[in-house]
C-alpha atoms as a PDB file:
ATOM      1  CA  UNK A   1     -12.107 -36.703 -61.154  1.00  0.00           C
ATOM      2  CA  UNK A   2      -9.339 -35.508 -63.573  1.00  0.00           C
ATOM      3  CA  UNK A   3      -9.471 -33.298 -65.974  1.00  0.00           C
ATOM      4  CA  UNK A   4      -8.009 -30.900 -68.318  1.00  0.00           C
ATOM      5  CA  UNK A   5      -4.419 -32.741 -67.569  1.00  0.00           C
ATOM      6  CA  UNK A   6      -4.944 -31.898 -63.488  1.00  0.00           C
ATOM      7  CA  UNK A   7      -5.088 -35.049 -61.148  1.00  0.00           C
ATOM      8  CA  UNK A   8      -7.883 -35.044 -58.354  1.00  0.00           C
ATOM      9  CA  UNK A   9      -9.562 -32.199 -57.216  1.00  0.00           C
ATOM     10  CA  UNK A  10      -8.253 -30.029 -59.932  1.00  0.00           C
ATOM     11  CA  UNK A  11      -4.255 -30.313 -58.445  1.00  0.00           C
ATOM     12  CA  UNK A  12      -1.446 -30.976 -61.460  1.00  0.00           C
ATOM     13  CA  UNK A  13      -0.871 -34.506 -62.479  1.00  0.00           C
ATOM     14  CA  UNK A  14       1.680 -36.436 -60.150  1.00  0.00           C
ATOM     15  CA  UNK A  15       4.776 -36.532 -62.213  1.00  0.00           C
ATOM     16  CA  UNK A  16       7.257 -38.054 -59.603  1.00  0.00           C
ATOM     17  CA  UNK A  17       5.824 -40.909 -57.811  1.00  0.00           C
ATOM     18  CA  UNK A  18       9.277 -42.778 -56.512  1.00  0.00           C
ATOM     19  CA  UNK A  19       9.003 -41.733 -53.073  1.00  0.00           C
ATOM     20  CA  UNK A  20       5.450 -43.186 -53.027  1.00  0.00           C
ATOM     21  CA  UNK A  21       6.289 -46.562 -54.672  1.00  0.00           C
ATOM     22  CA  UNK A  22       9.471 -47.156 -52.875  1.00  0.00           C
ATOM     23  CA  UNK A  23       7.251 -47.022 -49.876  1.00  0.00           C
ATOM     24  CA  UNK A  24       4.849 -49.530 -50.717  1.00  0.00           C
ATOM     25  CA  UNK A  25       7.587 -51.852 -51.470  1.00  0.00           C
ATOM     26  CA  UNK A  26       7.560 -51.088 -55.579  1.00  0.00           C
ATOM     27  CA  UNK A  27      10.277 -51.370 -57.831  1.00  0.00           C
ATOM     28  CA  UNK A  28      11.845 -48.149 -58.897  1.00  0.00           C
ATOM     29  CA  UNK A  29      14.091 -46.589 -60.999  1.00  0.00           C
ATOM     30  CA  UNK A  30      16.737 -45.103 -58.805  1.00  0.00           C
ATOM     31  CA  UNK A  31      16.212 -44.714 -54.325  1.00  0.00           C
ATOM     32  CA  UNK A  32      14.856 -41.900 -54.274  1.00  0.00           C
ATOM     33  CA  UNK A  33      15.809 -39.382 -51.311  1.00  0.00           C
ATOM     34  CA  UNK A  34      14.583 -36.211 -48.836  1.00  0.00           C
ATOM     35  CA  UNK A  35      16.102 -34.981 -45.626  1.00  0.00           C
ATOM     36  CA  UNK A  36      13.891 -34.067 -42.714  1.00  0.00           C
ATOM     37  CA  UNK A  37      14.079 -30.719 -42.437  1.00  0.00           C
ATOM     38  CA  UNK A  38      14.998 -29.925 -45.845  1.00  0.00           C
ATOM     39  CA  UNK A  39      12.769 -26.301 -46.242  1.00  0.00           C
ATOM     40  CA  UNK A  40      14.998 -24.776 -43.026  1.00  0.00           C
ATOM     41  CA  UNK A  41      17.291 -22.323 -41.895  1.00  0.00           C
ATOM     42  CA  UNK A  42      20.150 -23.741 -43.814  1.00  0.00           C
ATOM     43  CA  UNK A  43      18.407 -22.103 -47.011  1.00  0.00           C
ATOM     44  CA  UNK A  44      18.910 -18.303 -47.563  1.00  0.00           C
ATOM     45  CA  UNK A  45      16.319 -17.660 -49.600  1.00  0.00           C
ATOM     46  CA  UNK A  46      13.870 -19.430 -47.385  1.00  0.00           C
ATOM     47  CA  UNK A  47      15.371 -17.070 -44.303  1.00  0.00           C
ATOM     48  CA  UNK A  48      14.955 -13.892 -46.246  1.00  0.00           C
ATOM     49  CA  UNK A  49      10.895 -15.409 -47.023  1.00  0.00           C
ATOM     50  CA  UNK A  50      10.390 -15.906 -43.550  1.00  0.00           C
ATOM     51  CA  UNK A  51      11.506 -12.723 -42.297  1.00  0.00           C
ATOM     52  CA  UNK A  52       8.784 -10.855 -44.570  1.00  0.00           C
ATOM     53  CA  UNK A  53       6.124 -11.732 -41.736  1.00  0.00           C
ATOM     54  CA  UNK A  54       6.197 -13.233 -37.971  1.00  0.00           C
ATOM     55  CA  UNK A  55       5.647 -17.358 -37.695  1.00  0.00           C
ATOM     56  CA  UNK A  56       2.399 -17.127 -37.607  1.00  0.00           C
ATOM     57  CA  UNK A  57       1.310 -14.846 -40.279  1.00  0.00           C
ATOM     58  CA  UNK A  58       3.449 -17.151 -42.439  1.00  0.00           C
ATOM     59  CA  UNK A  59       1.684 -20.195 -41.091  1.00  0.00           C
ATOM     60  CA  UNK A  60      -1.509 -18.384 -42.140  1.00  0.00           C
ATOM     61  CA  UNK A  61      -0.851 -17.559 -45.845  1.00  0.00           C
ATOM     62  CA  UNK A  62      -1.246 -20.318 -48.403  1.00  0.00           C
ATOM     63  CA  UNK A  63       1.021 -18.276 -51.080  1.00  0.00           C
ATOM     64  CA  UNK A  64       3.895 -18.288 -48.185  1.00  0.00           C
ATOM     65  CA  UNK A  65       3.568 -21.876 -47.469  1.00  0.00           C
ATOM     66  CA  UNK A  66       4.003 -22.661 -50.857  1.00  0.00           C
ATOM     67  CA  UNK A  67       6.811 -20.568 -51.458  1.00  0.00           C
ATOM     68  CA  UNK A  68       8.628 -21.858 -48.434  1.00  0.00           C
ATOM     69  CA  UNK A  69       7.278 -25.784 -49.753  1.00  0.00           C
ATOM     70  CA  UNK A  70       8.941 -25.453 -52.679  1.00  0.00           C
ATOM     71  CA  UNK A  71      12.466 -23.819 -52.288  1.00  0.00           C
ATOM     72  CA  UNK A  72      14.365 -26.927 -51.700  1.00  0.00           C
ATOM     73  CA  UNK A  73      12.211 -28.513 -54.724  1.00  0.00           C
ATOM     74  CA  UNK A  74      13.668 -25.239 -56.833  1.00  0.00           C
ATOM     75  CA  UNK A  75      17.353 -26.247 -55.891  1.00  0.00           C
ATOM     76  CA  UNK A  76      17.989 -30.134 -55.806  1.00  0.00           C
ATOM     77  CA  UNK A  77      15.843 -32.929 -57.818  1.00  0.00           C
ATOM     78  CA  UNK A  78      14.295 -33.936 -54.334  1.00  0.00           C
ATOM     79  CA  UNK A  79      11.601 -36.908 -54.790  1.00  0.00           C
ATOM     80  CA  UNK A  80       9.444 -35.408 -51.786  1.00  0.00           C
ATOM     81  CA  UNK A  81       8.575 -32.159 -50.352  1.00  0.00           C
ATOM     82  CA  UNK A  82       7.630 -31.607 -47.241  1.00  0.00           C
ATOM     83  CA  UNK A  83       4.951 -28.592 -46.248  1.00  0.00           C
ATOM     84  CA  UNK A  84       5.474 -25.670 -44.465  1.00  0.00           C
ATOM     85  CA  UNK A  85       3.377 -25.517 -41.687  1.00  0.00           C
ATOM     86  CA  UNK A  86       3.332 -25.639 -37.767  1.00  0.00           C
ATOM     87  CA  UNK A  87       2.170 -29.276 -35.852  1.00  0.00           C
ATOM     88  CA  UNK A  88      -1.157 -26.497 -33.943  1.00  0.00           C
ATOM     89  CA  UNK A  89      -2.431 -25.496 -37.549  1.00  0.00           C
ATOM     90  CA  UNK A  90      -4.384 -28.198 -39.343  1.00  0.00           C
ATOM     91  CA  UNK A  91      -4.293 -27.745 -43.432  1.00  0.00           C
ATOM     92  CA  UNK A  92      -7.779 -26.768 -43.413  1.00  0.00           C
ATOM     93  CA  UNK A  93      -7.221 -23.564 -41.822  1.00  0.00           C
ATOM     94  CA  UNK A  94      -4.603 -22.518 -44.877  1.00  0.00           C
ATOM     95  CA  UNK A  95      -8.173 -22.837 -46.983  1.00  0.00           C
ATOM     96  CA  UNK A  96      -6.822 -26.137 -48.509  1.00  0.00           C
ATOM     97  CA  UNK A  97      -7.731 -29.460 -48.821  1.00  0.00           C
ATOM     98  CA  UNK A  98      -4.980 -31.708 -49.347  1.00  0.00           C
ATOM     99  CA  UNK A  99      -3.679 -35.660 -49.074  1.00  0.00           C
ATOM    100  CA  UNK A 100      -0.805 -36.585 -46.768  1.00  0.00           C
ATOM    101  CA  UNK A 101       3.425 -39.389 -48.636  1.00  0.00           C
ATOM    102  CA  UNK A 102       2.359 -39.445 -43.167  1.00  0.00           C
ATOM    103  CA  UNK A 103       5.719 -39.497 -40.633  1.00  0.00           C
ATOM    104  CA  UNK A 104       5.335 -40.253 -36.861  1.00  0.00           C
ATOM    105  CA  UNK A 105       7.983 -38.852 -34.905  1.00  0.00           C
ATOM    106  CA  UNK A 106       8.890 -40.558 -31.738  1.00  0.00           C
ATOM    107  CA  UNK A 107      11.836 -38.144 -30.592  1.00  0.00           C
ATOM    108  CA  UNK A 108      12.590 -39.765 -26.931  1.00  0.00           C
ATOM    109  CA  UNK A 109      12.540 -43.271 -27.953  1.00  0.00           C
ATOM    110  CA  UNK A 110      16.562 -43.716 -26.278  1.00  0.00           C
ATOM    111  CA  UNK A 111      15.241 -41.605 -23.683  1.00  0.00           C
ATOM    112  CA  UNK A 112      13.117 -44.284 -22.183  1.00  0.00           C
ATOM    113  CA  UNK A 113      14.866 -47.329 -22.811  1.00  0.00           C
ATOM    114  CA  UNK A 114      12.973 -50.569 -23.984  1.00  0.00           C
ATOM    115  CA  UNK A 115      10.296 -51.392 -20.629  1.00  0.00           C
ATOM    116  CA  UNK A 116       9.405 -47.394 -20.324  1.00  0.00           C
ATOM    117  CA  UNK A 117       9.146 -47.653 -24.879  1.00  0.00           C
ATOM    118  CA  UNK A 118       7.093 -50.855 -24.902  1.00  0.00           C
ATOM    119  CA  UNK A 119       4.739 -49.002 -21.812  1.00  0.00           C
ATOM    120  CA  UNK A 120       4.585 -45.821 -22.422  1.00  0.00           C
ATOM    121  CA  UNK A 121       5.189 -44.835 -26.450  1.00  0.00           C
ATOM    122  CA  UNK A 122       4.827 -48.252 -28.641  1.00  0.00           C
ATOM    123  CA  UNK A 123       1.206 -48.755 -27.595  1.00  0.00           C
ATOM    124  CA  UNK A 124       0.191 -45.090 -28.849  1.00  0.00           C
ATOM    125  CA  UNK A 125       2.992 -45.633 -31.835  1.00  0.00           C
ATOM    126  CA  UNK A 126       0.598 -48.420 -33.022  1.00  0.00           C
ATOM    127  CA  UNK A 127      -2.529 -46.970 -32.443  1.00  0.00           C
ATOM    128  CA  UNK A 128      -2.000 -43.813 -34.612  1.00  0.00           C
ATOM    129  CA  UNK A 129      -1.691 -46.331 -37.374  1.00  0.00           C
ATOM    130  CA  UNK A 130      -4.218 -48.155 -36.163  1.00  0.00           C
ATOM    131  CA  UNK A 131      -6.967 -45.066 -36.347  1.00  0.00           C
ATOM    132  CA  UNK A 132      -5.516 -42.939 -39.111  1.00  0.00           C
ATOM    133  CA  UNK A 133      -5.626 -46.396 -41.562  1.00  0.00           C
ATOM    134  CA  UNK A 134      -9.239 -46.726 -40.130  1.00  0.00           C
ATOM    135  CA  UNK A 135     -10.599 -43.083 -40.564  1.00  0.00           C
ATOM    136  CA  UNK A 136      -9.397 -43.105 -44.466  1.00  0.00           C
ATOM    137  CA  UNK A 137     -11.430 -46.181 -44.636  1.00  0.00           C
ATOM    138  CA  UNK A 138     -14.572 -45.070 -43.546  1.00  0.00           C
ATOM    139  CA  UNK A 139     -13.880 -41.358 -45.631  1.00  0.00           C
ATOM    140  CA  UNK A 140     -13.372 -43.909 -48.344  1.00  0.00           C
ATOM    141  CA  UNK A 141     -10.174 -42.478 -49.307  1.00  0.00           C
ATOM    142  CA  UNK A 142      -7.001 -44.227 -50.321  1.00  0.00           C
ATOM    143  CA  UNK A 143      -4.326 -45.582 -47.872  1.00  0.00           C
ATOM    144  CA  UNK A 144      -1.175 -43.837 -47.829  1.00  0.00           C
ATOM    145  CA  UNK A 145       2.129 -44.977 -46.813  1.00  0.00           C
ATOM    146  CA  UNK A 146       3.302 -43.962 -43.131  1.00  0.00           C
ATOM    147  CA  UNK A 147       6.476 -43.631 -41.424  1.00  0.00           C
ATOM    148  CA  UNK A 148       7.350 -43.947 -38.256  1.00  0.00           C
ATOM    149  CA  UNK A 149      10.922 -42.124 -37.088  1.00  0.00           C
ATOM    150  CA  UNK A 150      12.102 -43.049 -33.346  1.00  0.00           C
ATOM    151  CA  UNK A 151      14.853 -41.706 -32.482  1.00  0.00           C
ATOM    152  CA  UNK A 152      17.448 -43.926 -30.891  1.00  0.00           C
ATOM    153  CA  UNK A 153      14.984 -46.286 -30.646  1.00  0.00           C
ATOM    154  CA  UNK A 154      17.111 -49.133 -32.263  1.00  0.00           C
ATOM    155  CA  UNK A 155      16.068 -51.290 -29.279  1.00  0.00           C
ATOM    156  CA  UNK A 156      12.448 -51.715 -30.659  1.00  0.00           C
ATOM    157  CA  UNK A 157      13.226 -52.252 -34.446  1.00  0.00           C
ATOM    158  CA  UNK A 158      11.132 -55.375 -33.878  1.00  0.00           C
ATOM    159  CA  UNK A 159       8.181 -53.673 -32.574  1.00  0.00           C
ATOM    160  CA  UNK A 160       8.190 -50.546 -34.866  1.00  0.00           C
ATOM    161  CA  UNK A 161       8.214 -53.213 -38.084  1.00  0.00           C
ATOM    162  CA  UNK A 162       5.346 -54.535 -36.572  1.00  0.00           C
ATOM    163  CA  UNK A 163       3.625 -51.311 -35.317  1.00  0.00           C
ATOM    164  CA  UNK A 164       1.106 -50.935 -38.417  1.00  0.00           C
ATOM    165  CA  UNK A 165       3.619 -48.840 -40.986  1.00  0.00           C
ATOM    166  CA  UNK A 166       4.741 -49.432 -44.322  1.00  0.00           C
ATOM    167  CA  UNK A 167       8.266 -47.543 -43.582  1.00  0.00           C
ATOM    168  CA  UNK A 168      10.833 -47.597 -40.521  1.00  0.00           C
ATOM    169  CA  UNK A 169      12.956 -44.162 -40.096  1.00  0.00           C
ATOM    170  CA  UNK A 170      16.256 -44.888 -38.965  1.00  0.00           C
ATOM    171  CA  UNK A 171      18.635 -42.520 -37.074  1.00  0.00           C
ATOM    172  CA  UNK A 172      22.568 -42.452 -37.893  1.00  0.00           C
ATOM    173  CA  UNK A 173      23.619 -44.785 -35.042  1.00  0.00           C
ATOM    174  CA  UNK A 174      21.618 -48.146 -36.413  1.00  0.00           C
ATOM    175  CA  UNK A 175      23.587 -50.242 -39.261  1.00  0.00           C
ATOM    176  CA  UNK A 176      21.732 -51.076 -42.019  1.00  0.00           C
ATOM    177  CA  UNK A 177      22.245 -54.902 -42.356  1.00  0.00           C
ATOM    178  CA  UNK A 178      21.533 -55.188 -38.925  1.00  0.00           C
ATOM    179  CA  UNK A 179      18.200 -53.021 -39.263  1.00  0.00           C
ATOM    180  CA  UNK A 180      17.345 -55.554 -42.169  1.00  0.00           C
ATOM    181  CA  UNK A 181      17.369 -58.541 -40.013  1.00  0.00           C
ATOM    182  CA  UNK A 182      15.163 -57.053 -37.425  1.00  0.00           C
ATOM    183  CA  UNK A 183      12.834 -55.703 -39.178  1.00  0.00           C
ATOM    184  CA  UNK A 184      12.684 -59.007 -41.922  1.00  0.00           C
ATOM    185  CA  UNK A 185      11.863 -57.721 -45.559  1.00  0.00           C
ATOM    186  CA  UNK A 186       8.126 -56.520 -45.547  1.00  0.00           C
ATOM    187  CA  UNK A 187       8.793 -52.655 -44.288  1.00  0.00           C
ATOM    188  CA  UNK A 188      10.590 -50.230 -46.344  1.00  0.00           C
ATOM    189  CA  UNK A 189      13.655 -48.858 -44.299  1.00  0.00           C
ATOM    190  CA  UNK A 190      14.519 -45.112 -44.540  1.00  0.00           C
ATOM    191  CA  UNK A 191      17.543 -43.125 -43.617  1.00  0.00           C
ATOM    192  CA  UNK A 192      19.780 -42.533 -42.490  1.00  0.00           C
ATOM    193  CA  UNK A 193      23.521 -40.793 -43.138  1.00  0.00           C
ATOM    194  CA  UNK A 194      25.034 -39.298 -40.269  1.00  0.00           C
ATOM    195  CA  UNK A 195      23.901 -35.355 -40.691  1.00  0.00           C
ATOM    196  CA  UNK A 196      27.317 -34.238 -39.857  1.00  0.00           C
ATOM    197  CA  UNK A 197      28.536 -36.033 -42.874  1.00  0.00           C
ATOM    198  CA  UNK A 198      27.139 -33.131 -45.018  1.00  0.00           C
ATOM    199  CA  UNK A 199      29.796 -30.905 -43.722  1.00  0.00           C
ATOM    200  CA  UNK A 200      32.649 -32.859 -45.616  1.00  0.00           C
ATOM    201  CA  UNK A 201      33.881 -32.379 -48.651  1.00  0.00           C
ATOM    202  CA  UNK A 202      31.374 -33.133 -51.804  1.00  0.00           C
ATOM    203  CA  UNK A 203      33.429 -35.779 -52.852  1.00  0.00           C
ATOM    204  CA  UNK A 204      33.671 -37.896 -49.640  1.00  0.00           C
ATOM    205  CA  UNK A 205      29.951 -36.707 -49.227  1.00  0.00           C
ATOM    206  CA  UNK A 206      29.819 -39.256 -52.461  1.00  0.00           C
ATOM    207  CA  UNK A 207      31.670 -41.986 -50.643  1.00  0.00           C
ATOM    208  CA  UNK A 208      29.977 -41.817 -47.945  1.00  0.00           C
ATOM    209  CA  UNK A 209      26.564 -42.278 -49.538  1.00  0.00           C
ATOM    210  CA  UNK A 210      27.763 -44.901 -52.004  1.00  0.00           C
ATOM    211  CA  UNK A 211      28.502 -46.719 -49.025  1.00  0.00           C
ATOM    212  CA  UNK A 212      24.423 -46.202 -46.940  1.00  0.00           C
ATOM    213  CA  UNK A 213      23.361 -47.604 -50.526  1.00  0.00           C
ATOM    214  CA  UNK A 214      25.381 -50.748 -50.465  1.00  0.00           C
ATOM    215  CA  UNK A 215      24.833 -51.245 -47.127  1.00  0.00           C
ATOM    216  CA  UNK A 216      21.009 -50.867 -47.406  1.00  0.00           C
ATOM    217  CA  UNK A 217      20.166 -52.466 -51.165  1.00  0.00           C
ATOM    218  CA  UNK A 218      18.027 -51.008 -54.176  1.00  0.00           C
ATOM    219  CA  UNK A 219      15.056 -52.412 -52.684  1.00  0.00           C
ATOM    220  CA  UNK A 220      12.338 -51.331 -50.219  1.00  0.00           C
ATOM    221  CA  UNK A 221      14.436 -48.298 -49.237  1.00  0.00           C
ATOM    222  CA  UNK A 222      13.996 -44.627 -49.093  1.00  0.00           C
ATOM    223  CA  UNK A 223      17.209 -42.267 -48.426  1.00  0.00           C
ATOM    224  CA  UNK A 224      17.489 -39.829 -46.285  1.00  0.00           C
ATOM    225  CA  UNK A 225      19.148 -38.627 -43.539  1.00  0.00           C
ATOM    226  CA  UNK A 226      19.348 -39.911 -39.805  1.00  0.00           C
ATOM    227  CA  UNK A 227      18.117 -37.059 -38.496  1.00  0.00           C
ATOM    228  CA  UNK A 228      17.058 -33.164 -40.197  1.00  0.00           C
ATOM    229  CA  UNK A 229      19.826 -30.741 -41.490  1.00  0.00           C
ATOM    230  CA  UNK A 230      21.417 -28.587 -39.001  1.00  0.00           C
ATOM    231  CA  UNK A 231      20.920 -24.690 -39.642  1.00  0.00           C
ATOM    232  CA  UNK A 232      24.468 -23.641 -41.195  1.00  0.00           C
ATOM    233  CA  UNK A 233      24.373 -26.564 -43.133  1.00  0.00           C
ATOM    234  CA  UNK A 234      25.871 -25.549 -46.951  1.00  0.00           C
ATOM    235  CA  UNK A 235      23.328 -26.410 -49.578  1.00  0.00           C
ATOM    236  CA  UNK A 236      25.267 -27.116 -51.447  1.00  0.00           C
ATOM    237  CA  UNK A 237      26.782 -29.955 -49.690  1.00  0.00           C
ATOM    238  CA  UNK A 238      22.856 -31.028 -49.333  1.00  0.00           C
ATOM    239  CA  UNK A 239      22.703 -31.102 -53.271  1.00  0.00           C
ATOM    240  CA  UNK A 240      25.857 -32.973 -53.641  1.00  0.00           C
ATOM    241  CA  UNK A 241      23.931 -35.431 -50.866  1.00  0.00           C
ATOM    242  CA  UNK A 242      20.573 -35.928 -53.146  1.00  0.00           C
ATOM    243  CA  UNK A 243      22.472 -36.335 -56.651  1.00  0.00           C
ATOM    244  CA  UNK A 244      24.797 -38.605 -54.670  1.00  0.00           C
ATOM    245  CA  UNK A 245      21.745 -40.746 -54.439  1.00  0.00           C
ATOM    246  CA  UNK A 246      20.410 -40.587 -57.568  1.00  0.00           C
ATOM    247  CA  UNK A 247      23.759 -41.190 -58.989  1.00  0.00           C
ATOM    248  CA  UNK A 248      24.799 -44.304 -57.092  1.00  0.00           C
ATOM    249  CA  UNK A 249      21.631 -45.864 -56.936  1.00  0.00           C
ATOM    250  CA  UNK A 250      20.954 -45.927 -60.635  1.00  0.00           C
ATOM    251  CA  UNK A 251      24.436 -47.475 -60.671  1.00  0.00           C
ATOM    252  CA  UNK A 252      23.461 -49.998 -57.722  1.00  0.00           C
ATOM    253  CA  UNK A 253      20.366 -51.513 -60.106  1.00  0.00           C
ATOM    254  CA  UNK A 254      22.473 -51.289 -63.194  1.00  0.00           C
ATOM    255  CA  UNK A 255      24.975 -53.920 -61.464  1.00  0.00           C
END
C-alpha cells in the first residue's frame, strides 16, 4: 500500500531501480555498479562510526546500521547499498522488516576443484534458490533477483548459470567473453575488475574499466568488482571506479 509519496510499508519511493532491472535482464540506461564490501574499513568516517560502540552493540542499533548503510551512498552515486549487519543477526532483531536486490557466497569454490564442487557445494548452491524462490511464493511476496558469487569457481560457470539465479558473480581471474559463452545469454553476469586495480592511478583506473565494459557488453551486466575492497583502499580511487562506470557505459549504449 503506498501512500503519501512512500512505497510499501510506509518506506520512500524507489528512485534508483538500475541495479534491479539490470538483473532481471532489463534494458537500462547506463551498467550500473557496487563493490562488495563497499561500507568497510577503507572509509574513515565509517571507522570513526564504528568505534563509538563494540560490533555488537552496532549490530544491535537500527540508527547505526543505517548510518554505516549509507556512507558509501553519501560519497559515490552507487546504484546499490548493501546493509550493515552481521550473517548471526537476522533483520528482524534490528526491529525492521525489510525486502532483500539476495547474494550467495560460495568462497572455496577453487578450493575444491570441480568433482569435490559438483558433490559437495553445487547441490546446496541450487537448493538455496530452490527454497528461498519457494518460501516468497507461499508468503506471496515478490521474487527478487539472486546472485550467486563463487570464488574461483570458473570451472562450474555451466552449473552456476543453471543453479536457479538470475545473476553469476565473477571473480578477477575469469574473462568476460569467455564467461559469456558458458553461461549462454539468459543470466546477468556481474563483476569483476581486479581489486588491486583501484590502487592505480584514476586515470588508468578509467582504462581499465573502459576495457571490463567492452569486454562484457551494455547488456545483462552488473559492475562490480571481482572480489570486496581491501581495507587501505583510497576512496577516492573507489569513486573514480563507480563514475568510471557510469561514464563509459552511457558512452558504450550511445555507440
Amino acid at each position: 500500500m503506498e501512500a503519501n509519496g512512500l512505497g510499501p510499508q510506509g518506506f520512500p519511493e524507489l528512485k534508483n531501480d538500475t541495479f534491479l532491472r539490470a538483473a532481471w535482464g532489463e534494458e537500462t540506461d547506463y551498467t550500473p555498479v557496487w563493490c562488495m564490501r563497499q561500507a568497510g574499513r577503507y572509509l574513515p568516517e565509517f571507522r570513526e562510526t564504528r568505534a563509538a560502540q563494540d560490533f555488537f552493540s552496532t549490530c544491535r542499533s537500527p540508527e547505526a546500521c543505517c548510518e554505516l548503510t549509507l556512507q558509501p551512498l553519501r560519497r559515490f552515486p552507487l546504484d546499490a547499498a548493501i546493509i550493515f549487519s552481521d550473517i548471526l543477526v537476522v533483520p528482524q532483531a534490528l526491529g525492521m522488516e525489510v525486502t532483500m536486490a539476495l547474494q550467495l557466497f560460495e568462497s572455496h569454490a577453487g578450493h575444491l576443484g570441480p568433482q569435490l564442487f559438483n558433490k559437495f557445494a553445487l547441490p546446496y548452491i541450487r537448493d538455496v534458490a530452490k527454497q528461498v524462490k519457494a518460501r516468497l511464493r507461499e508468503a506471496g511476496l515478490a521474487p527478487v533477483p539472486m546472485i550467486i558469487f563463487a570464488k574461483d569457481g570458473h570451472f562450474a560457470l555451466e552449473e552456476l548459470a543453471q543453479a536457479g539465479y538470475e545473476v553469476v558473480g565473477l571473480d578477477w581471474t575469469v574473462a568476460p567473453k569467455k564467461a559469456r559463452e558458458c553461461v549462454g545469454k539468459t543470466v546477468t553476469l556481474q563483476g569483476n575488475l581486479d581489486p588491486c586495480a583501484l590502487y592505480a592511478s584514476e586515470e588508468e583506473i578509467g582504462q581499465l574499466v573502459k576495457q571490463m565494459l567492452d569486454d562484457f557488453g551494455p547488456h545483462r551486466y552488473i559492475a562490480n568488482l571481482g572480489h570486496g575492497l581491501y581495507p587501505d583502499m583510497d576512496p577516492e580511487h573507489v569513486g573514480a571506479f563507480v563514475d568510471a562506470v557510469h561514464k563509459h557505459s552511457r558512452l558504450l549504449r550511445q555507440n
